[in-house]
Amino acid sequence: KNQVEQSPQSLIILEGKNCTLQCNYTVSPFSNLRWYKQDTGRGPVSLTIMTFSENTKSNGRYTATLDADTKQSSLHITASQLSDSASYICVVSLYNQGGKLIFGQGTELSVKP
Amino acid sequence: GAVVSQHPSWVICKSGTSVKIECRSLDFQATTMFWYRQFPKQSLMLMATSNEGSKATYEQGVEKDKFLINHASLTLSTLTVTSAHPEDSSFYICSATQGPSGRGYEQYFGPGTRLTVT
């Protein structure tokens, strides 16, 4: 069964601190892995997309890593800001499956002043 | 970046009535549009995939006669919730893409529509 699991479920950090979110997946056939940020009551916004051969990708203060051997990914947020408070969703795209995405449950991040 | 809009953003309807939600890609032509629903504290659940001019493909467990999808053009898809019931209350999100995500194409998500059935 295709699954994407994220940890922790929720996280509270102080403004200015760094944090790392984890994602484990068992998806086949794998095409790429994406991290999205979803603000409450809004649609998800893409942060990064990584293919099988990419180990790391950055987008400003967001850095995603991918280990295709262990089927693990992480999203590191540097110097957190209050606006980083959101749900972060790890998503894996299936190859040749008509664009189907497998979603993780998300990590709810709360950044406190 | 590419923009996807949804209308309305929020709707309340009475049980038994039908509600139509529109999804538009504003600055690109979308070969495929997807419809998701999301319950509180849960992740997105794919309901159906639609290609312009074709019948939508529904996920297992989603009633196609209850959730009518029309993909009239490369920039517009609509979801109609027929004979709505309180259990249909949810956050409905569409996404649009110019190509298959399996080849790295981005799926651009709309802002969502909050449906409340009373």
PDB file of C-alpha atoms in Angstrom:
ATOM      1  CA  LYS A   1       0.000   0.000   0.000  1.00  0.00           C
ATOM      2  CA  ASN A   2       1.350   3.424  -0.934  1.00  0.00           C
ATOM      3  CA  GLN A   3       1.899   5.469   2.198  1.00  0.00           C
ATOM      4  CA  VAL A   4       3.541   8.682   3.283  1.00  0.00           C
ATOM      5  CA  GLU A   5       4.144   9.176   6.994  1.00  0.00           C
ATOM      6  CA  GLN A   6       5.268  12.382   8.626  1.00  0.00           C
ATOM      7  CA  SER A   7       6.658  13.211  12.019  1.00  0.00           C
ATOM      8  CA  PRO A   8       6.153  14.898  14.305  1.00  0.00           C
ATOM      9  CA  GLN A   9       2.399  15.465  14.011  1.00  0.00           C
ATOM     10  CA  SER A  10       2.802  18.873  15.562  1.00  0.00           C
ATOM     11  CA  LEU A  11       5.665  21.069  16.655  1.00  0.00           C
ATOM     12  CA  ILE A  12       5.980  24.310  18.586  1.00  0.00           C
ATOM     13  CA  ILE A  13       9.148  26.384  18.285  1.00  0.00           C
ATOM     14  CA  LEU A  14      10.259  29.868  19.180  1.00  0.00           C
ATOM     15  CA  GLU A  15      10.711  32.505  16.544  1.00  0.00           C
ATOM     16  CA  GLY A  16      14.226  32.521  15.144  1.00  0.00           C
ATOM     17  CA  LYS A  17      14.885  28.856  15.884  1.00  0.00           C
ATOM     18  CA  ASN A  18      15.492  26.138  13.312  1.00  0.00           C
ATOM     19  CA  CYS A  19      13.474  22.950  12.947  1.00  0.00           C
ATOM     20  CA  THR A  20      13.430  19.777  10.877  1.00  0.00           C
ATOM     21  CA  LEU A  21      10.371  17.855   9.751  1.00  0.00           C
ATOM     22  CA  GLN A  22      10.555  14.213   8.719  1.00  0.00           C
ATOM     23  CA  CYS A  23       8.861  12.183   6.015  1.00  0.00           C
ATOM     24  CA  ASN A  24       9.047   8.441   5.325  1.00  0.00           C
ATOM     25  CA  TYR A  25       7.401   6.930   2.310  1.00  0.00           C
ATOM     26  CA  THR A  26       6.613   3.588   0.783  1.00  0.00           C
ATOM     27  CA  VAL A  27       5.411   4.517  -2.683  1.00  0.00           C
ATOM     28  CA  SER A  28       5.828   2.705  -5.962  1.00  0.00           C
ATOM     29  CA  PRO A  29       6.419   3.556  -8.689  1.00  0.00           C
ATOM     30  CA  PHE A  30       8.139   6.647  -7.288  1.00  0.00           C
ATOM     31  CA  SER A  31       8.581   9.710  -9.461  1.00  0.00           C
ATOM     32  CA  ASN A  32       9.244  12.710  -7.252  1.00  0.00           C
ATOM     33  CA  LEU A  33       8.777  14.041  -3.746  1.00  0.00           C
ATOM     34  CA  ARG A  34       7.264  17.404  -2.924  1.00  0.00           C
ATOM     35  CA  TRP A  35       6.907  19.550   0.162  1.00  0.00           C
ATOM     36  CA  TYR A  36       3.942  21.877   0.425  1.00  0.00           C
ATOM     37  CA  LYS A  37       3.024  24.559   2.923  1.00  0.00           C
ATOM     38  CA  GLN A  38      -0.648  24.924   3.744  1.00  0.00           C
ATOM     39  CA  ASP A  39      -1.902  27.864   5.747  1.00  0.00           C
ATOM     40  CA  THR A  40      -5.150  27.338   7.643  1.00  0.00           C
ATOM     41  CA  GLY A  41      -8.130  27.642   5.323  1.00  0.00           C
ATOM     42  CA  ARG A  42      -5.968  27.909   2.216  1.00  0.00           C
ATOM     43  CA  GLY A  43      -4.760  25.596  -0.523  1.00  0.00           C
ATOM     44  CA  PRO A  44      -1.257  24.075  -0.410  1.00  0.00           C
ATOM     45  CA  VAL A  45       1.662  26.008  -1.897  1.00  0.00           C
ATOM     46  CA  SER A  46       4.660  24.205  -3.331  1.00  0.00           C
ATOM     47  CA  LEU A  47       8.014  24.611  -1.591  1.00  0.00           C
ATOM     48  CA  THR A  48      10.233  22.046  -3.338  1.00  0.00           C
ATOM     49  CA  ILE A  49      10.099  19.180  -5.816  1.00  0.00           C
ATOM     50  CA  MET A  50      12.860  16.556  -5.870  1.00  0.00           C
ATOM     51  CA  THR A  51      13.382  13.679  -8.252  1.00  0.00           C
ATOM     52  CA  PHE A  52      15.039  10.366  -7.513  1.00  0.00           C
ATOM     53  CA  SER A  53      18.511  11.696  -8.293  1.00  0.00           C
ATOM     54  CA  GLU A  54      18.336  14.882  -6.218  1.00  0.00           C
ATOM     55  CA  ASN A  55      19.623  14.831  -2.643  1.00  0.00           C
ATOM     56  CA  THR A  56      18.832  18.355  -1.603  1.00  0.00           C
ATOM     57  CA  LYS A  57      16.929  21.383  -2.790  1.00  0.00           C
ATOM     58  CA  SER A  58      16.543  24.808  -1.233  1.00  0.00           C
ATOM     59  CA  ASN A  59      13.910  27.495  -1.458  1.00  0.00           C
ATOM     60  CA  GLY A  60      14.930  30.465   0.654  1.00  0.00           C
ATOM     61  CA  ARG A  61      14.914  29.394   4.302  1.00  0.00           C
ATOM     62  CA  TYR A  62      13.495  25.980   3.371  1.00  0.00           C
ATOM     63  CA  THR A  63      15.866  23.115   2.556  1.00  0.00           C
ATOM     64  CA  ALA A  64      14.574  19.674   1.641  1.00  0.00           C
ATOM     65  CA  THR A  65      16.645  16.502   1.531  1.00  0.00           C
ATOM     66  CA  LEU A  66      15.878  13.169  -0.052  1.00  0.00           C
ATOM     67  CA  ASP A  67      17.427   9.760   0.556  1.00  0.00           C
ATOM     68  CA  ALA A  68      15.913   7.507  -2.068  1.00  0.00           C
ATOM     69  CA  ASP A  69      17.659   4.436  -0.647  1.00  0.00           C
ATOM     70  CA  THR A  70      16.058   4.704   2.778  1.00  0.00           C
ATOM     71  CA  LYS A  71      12.941   6.388   1.364  1.00  0.00           C
ATOM     72  CA  GLN A  72      13.226   9.317   3.727  1.00  0.00           C
ATOM     73  CA  SER A  73      12.979  13.054   3.287  1.00  0.00           C
ATOM     74  CA  SER A  74      13.325  16.008   5.589  1.00  0.00           C
ATOM     75  CA  LEU A  75      12.399  19.661   5.449  1.00  0.00           C
ATOM     76  CA  HIS A  76      14.637  22.021   7.388  1.00  0.00           C
ATOM     77  CA  ILE A  77      13.421  25.494   8.211  1.00  0.00           C
ATOM     78  CA  THR A  78      16.047  28.027   9.172  1.00  0.00           C
ATOM     79  CA  ALA A  79      15.530  31.111  11.337  1.00  0.00           C
ATOM     80  CA  SER A  80      11.809  30.516  11.696  1.00  0.00           C
ATOM     81  CA  GLN A  81       9.345  33.369  11.425  1.00  0.00           C
ATOM     82  CA  LEU A  82       5.812  33.736  12.767  1.00  0.00           C
ATOM     83  CA  SER A  83       4.528  33.421   9.200  1.00  0.00           C
ATOM     84  CA  ASP A  84       6.009  29.928   9.020  1.00  0.00           C
ATOM     85  CA  SER A  85       3.153  28.720  11.230  1.00  0.00           C
ATOM     86  CA  ALA A  86       1.272  26.326   8.959  1.00  0.00           C
ATOM     87  CA  SER A  87       0.848  22.678   8.063  1.00  0.00           C
ATOM     88  CA  TYR A  88       3.730  21.187   6.074  1.00  0.00           C
ATOM     89  CA  ILE A  89       2.753  18.313   3.836  1.00  0.00           C
ATOM     90  CA  CYS A  90       5.063  15.753   2.283  1.00  0.00           C
ATOM     91  CA  VAL A  91       3.693  14.463  -1.020  1.00  0.00           C
ATOM     92  CA  VAL A  92       4.989  11.748  -3.326  1.00  0.00           C
ATOM     93  CA  SER A  93       4.099  11.635  -6.990  1.00  0.00           C
ATOM     94  CA  LEU A  94       3.497   8.323  -8.698  1.00  0.00           C
ATOM     95  CA  TYR A  95       5.126   7.614 -12.034  1.00  0.00           C
ATOM     96  CA  ASN A  96       2.742   7.133 -14.929  1.00  0.00           C
ATOM     97  CA  GLN A  97      -0.361   7.281 -12.753  1.00  0.00           C
ATOM     98  CA  GLY A  98      -2.095  10.241 -14.337  1.00  0.00           C
ATOM     99  CA  GLY A  99      -0.692  12.795 -11.960  1.00  0.00           C
ATOM    100  CA  LYS A 100      -1.803  11.071  -8.780  1.00  0.00           C
ATOM    101  CA  LEU A 101      -0.213  12.362  -5.586  1.00  0.00           C
ATOM    102  CA  ILE A 102       0.103  10.498  -2.294  1.00  0.00           C
ATOM    103  CA  PHE A 103      -0.238  12.900   0.638  1.00  0.00           C
ATOM    104  CA  GLY A 104       1.205  12.655   4.114  1.00  0.00           C
ATOM    105  CA  GLN A 105      -0.880  13.737   7.085  1.00  0.00           C
ATOM    106  CA  GLY A 106       1.154  16.871   7.548  1.00  0.00           C
ATOM    107  CA  THR A 107       3.120  18.396  10.403  1.00  0.00           C
ATOM    108  CA  GLU A 108       1.407  21.296  12.148  1.00  0.00           C
ATOM    109  CA  LEU A 109       4.109  23.874  12.919  1.00  0.00           C
ATOM    110  CA  SER A 110       3.457  26.694  15.335  1.00  0.00           C
ATOM    111  CA  VAL A 111       6.058  29.445  15.686  1.00  0.00           C
ATOM    112  CA  LYS A 112       5.712  31.468  18.873  1.00  0.00           C
ATOM    113  CA  PRO A 113       7.182  34.912  19.559  1.00  0.00           C
TER     114      PRO A 113
ATOM    115  CA  GLY B   1       3.716  31.693 -10.559  1.00  0.00           C
ATOM    116  CA  ALA B   2       0.601  30.056 -11.948  1.00  0.00           C
ATOM    117  CA  VAL B   3      -2.653  30.978 -10.267  1.00  0.00           C
ATOM    118  CA  VAL B   4      -5.699  28.826  -9.652  1.00  0.00           C
ATOM    119  CA  SER B   5      -8.865  30.413  -8.342  1.00  0.00           C
ATOM    120  CA  GLN B   6     -11.967  28.917  -6.798  1.00  0.00           C
ATOM    121  CA  HIS B   7     -15.420  30.363  -6.431  1.00  0.00           C
ATOM    122  CA  PRO B   8     -17.076  30.682  -4.054  1.00  0.00           C
ATOM    123  CA  SER B   9     -14.563  30.657  -1.239  1.00  0.00           C
ATOM    124  CA  TRP B  10     -17.270  29.940   1.293  1.00  0.00           C
ATOM    125  CA  VAL B  11     -20.832  28.683   0.922  1.00  0.00           C
ATOM    126  CA  ILE B  12     -23.640  27.631   3.235  1.00  0.00           C
ATOM    127  CA  CYS B  13     -26.521  25.647   1.831  1.00  0.00           C
ATOM    128  CA  LYS B  14     -29.514  23.777   3.142  1.00  0.00           C
ATOM    129  CA  SER B  15     -29.685  20.017   3.190  1.00  0.00           C
ATOM    130  CA  GLY B  16     -31.094  18.643  -0.045  1.00  0.00           C
ATOM    131  CA  THR B  17     -29.950  21.476  -2.282  1.00  0.00           C
ATOM    132  CA  SER B  18     -27.124  21.445  -4.825  1.00  0.00           C
ATOM    133  CA  VAL B  19     -24.005  23.564  -4.806  1.00  0.00           C
ATOM    134  CA  LYS B  20     -21.615  24.308  -7.668  1.00  0.00           C
ATOM    135  CA  ILE B  21     -17.957  25.144  -7.107  1.00  0.00           C
ATOM    136  CA  GLU B  22     -15.824  26.587  -9.886  1.00  0.00           C
ATOM    137  CA  CYS B  23     -12.099  26.084 -10.389  1.00  0.00           C
ATOM    138  CA  ARG B  24     -10.216  28.237 -12.880  1.00  0.00           C
ATOM    139  CA  SER B  25      -6.607  28.340 -14.008  1.00  0.00           C
ATOM    140  CA  LEU B  26      -6.082  32.046 -14.557  1.00  0.00           C
ATOM    141  CA  ASP B  27      -2.857  32.272 -16.515  1.00  0.00           C
ATOM    142  CA  PHE B  28      -2.266  28.848 -18.012  1.00  0.00           C
ATOM    143  CA  GLN B  29      -4.125  26.074 -19.769  1.00  0.00           C
ATOM    144  CA  ALA B  30      -4.589  23.043 -17.585  1.00  0.00           C
ATOM    145  CA  THR B  31      -4.611  19.641 -19.241  1.00  0.00           C
ATOM    146  CA  THR B  32      -5.811  18.067 -16.033  1.00  0.00           C
ATOM    147  CA  MET B  33      -7.657  19.273 -12.967  1.00  0.00           C
ATOM    148  CA  PHE B  34      -8.074  17.459  -9.701  1.00  0.00           C
ATOM    149  CA  TRP B  35     -10.669  17.760  -6.950  1.00  0.00           C
ATOM    150  CA  TYR B  36      -9.826  17.073  -3.328  1.00  0.00           C
ATOM    151  CA  ARG B  37     -11.688  17.285  -0.053  1.00  0.00           C
ATOM    152  CA  GLN B  38     -10.125  17.911   3.302  1.00  0.00           C
ATOM    153  CA  PHE B  39     -11.615  17.367   6.742  1.00  0.00           C
ATOM    154  CA  PRO B  40     -10.284  19.277   9.782  1.00  0.00           C
ATOM    155  CA  LYS B  41      -6.834  18.189  10.888  1.00  0.00           C
ATOM    156  CA  GLN B  42      -6.609  15.723   8.001  1.00  0.00           C
ATOM    157  CA  SER B  43      -4.720  15.787   4.744  1.00  0.00           C
ATOM    158  CA  LEU B  44      -6.158  16.170   1.276  1.00  0.00           C
ATOM    159  CA  MET B  45      -8.097  13.263  -0.155  1.00  0.00           C
ATOM    160  CA  LEU B  46      -8.337  12.958  -3.924  1.00  0.00           C
ATOM    161  CA  MET B  47     -11.915  12.721  -5.135  1.00  0.00           C
ATOM    162  CA  ALA B  48     -11.552  12.745  -8.888  1.00  0.00           C
ATOM    163  CA  THR B  49      -9.351  13.587 -11.836  1.00  0.00           C
ATOM    164  CA  SER B  50     -10.733  15.408 -14.846  1.00  0.00           C
ATOM    165  CA  ASN B  51      -9.365  16.107 -18.289  1.00  0.00           C
ATOM    166  CA  GLU B  52     -10.874  18.689 -20.600  1.00  0.00           C
ATOM    167  CA  GLY B  53     -13.594  17.186 -22.748  1.00  0.00           C
ATOM    168  CA  SER B  54     -13.505  13.806 -21.011  1.00  0.00           C
ATOM    169  CA  LYS B  55     -15.472  12.169 -18.247  1.00  0.00           C
ATOM    170  CA  ALA B  56     -13.928  12.500 -14.829  1.00  0.00           C
ATOM    171  CA  THR B  57     -12.215   9.543 -13.188  1.00  0.00           C
ATOM    172  CA  TYR B  58     -13.456   9.086  -9.642  1.00  0.00           C
ATOM    173  CA  GLU B  59     -11.545   7.557  -6.760  1.00  0.00           C
ATOM    174  CA  GLN B  60     -12.905   4.474  -5.082  1.00  0.00           C
ATOM    175  CA  GLY B  61     -15.674   5.319  -2.654  1.00  0.00           C
ATOM    176  CA  VAL B  62     -16.563   8.653  -4.243  1.00  0.00           C
ATOM    177  CA  GLU B  63     -20.105   8.731  -5.632  1.00  0.00           C
ATOM    178  CA  LYS B  64     -19.976  10.088  -9.167  1.00  0.00           C
ATOM    179  CA  ASP B  65     -23.714  10.801  -9.195  1.00  0.00           C
ATOM    180  CA  LYS B  66     -23.391  12.901  -6.086  1.00  0.00           C
ATOM    181  CA  PHE B  67     -20.245  14.795  -7.015  1.00  0.00           C
ATOM    182  CA  LEU B  68     -20.709  15.878 -10.608  1.00  0.00           C
ATOM    183  CA  ILE B  69     -17.579  17.140 -12.336  1.00  0.00           C
ATOM    184  CA  ASN B  70     -17.577  19.048 -15.595  1.00  0.00           C
ATOM    185  CA  HIS B  71     -14.355  20.101 -17.305  1.00  0.00           C
ATOM    186  CA  ALA B  72     -15.720  22.400 -19.959  1.00  0.00           C
ATOM    187  CA  SER B  73     -12.486  24.036 -21.077  1.00  0.00           C
ATOM    188  CA  LEU B  74      -8.734  24.048 -20.464  1.00  0.00           C
ATOM    189  CA  THR B  75      -9.212  26.725 -17.824  1.00  0.00           C
ATOM    190  CA  LEU B  76     -12.430  25.751 -16.073  1.00  0.00           C
ATOM    191  CA  SER B  77     -13.666  22.772 -14.092  1.00  0.00           C
ATOM    192  CA  THR B  78     -16.754  22.647 -11.900  1.00  0.00           C
ATOM    193  CA  LEU B  79     -17.751  20.403  -9.026  1.00  0.00           C
ATOM    194  CA  THR B  80     -21.452  20.157  -8.211  1.00  0.00           C
ATOM    195  CA  VAL B  81     -22.445  18.602  -4.914  1.00  0.00           C
ATOM    196  CA  THR B  82     -25.961  17.320  -5.503  1.00  0.00           C
ATOM    197  CA  SER B  83     -28.553  16.804  -2.774  1.00  0.00           C
ATOM    198  CA  ALA B  84     -26.061  17.960  -0.192  1.00  0.00           C
ATOM    199  CA  HIS B  85     -26.162  16.559   3.336  1.00  0.00           C
ATOM    200  CA  PRO B  86     -24.427  17.764   6.507  1.00  0.00           C
ATOM    201  CA  GLU B  87     -21.780  15.045   6.130  1.00  0.00           C
ATOM    202  CA  ASP B  88     -20.749  16.691   2.843  1.00  0.00           C
ATOM    203  CA  SER B  89     -19.590  19.709   4.824  1.00  0.00           C
ATOM    204  CA  SER B  90     -15.888  19.967   4.138  1.00  0.00           C
ATOM    205  CA  PHE B  91     -13.102  21.998   2.556  1.00  0.00           C
ATOM    206  CA  TYR B  92     -12.980  21.357  -1.195  1.00  0.00           C
ATOM    207  CA  ILE B  93      -9.741  22.128  -3.023  1.00  0.00           C
ATOM    208  CA  CYS B  94      -8.999  21.912  -6.726  1.00  0.00           C
ATOM    209  CA  SER B  95      -5.650  21.768  -8.436  1.00  0.00           C
ATOM    210  CA  ALA B  96      -4.595  22.212 -12.034  1.00  0.00           C
ATOM    211  CA  THR B  97      -1.588  21.069 -13.996  1.00  0.00           C
ATOM    212  CA  GLN B  98      -0.117  21.426 -17.461  1.00  0.00           C
ATOM    213  CA  GLY B  99       1.282  17.932 -17.470  1.00  0.00           C
ATOM    214  CA  PRO B 100       1.674  14.752 -15.417  1.00  0.00           C
ATOM    215  CA  SER B 101       3.145  15.163 -11.953  1.00  0.00           C
ATOM    216  CA  GLY B 102       5.042  11.957 -12.619  1.00  0.00           C
ATOM    217  CA  ARG B 103       7.152  13.952 -15.051  1.00  0.00           C
ATOM    218  CA  GLY B 104       7.726  16.736 -12.560  1.00  0.00           C
ATOM    219  CA  TYR B 105       4.934  19.062 -13.600  1.00  0.00           C
ATOM    220  CA  GLU B 106       3.686  21.241 -10.794  1.00  0.00           C
ATOM    221  CA  GLN B 107       0.155  20.923  -9.486  1.00  0.00           C
ATOM    222  CA  TYR B 108      -1.133  24.366  -8.607  1.00  0.00           C
ATOM    223  CA  PHE B 109      -3.736  24.379  -5.896  1.00  0.00           C
ATOM    224  CA  GLY B 110      -6.684  26.701  -5.537  1.00  0.00           C
ATOM    225  CA  PRO B 111      -7.441  28.491  -2.266  1.00  0.00           C
ATOM    226  CA  GLY B 112     -10.247  26.081  -1.407  1.00  0.00           C
ATOM    227  CA  THR B 113     -13.998  26.337  -0.868  1.00  0.00           C
ATOM    228  CA  ARG B 114     -15.512  25.861   2.571  1.00  0.00           C
ATOM    229  CA  LEU B 115     -18.895  24.123   2.226  1.00  0.00           C
ATOM    230  CA  THR B 116     -21.271  24.014   5.179  1.00  0.00           C
ATOM    231  CA  VAL B 117     -24.524  22.115   4.812  1.00  0.00           C
ATOM    232  CA  THR B 118     -27.174  22.893   7.433  1.00  0.00           C
TER     233      THR B 118
END
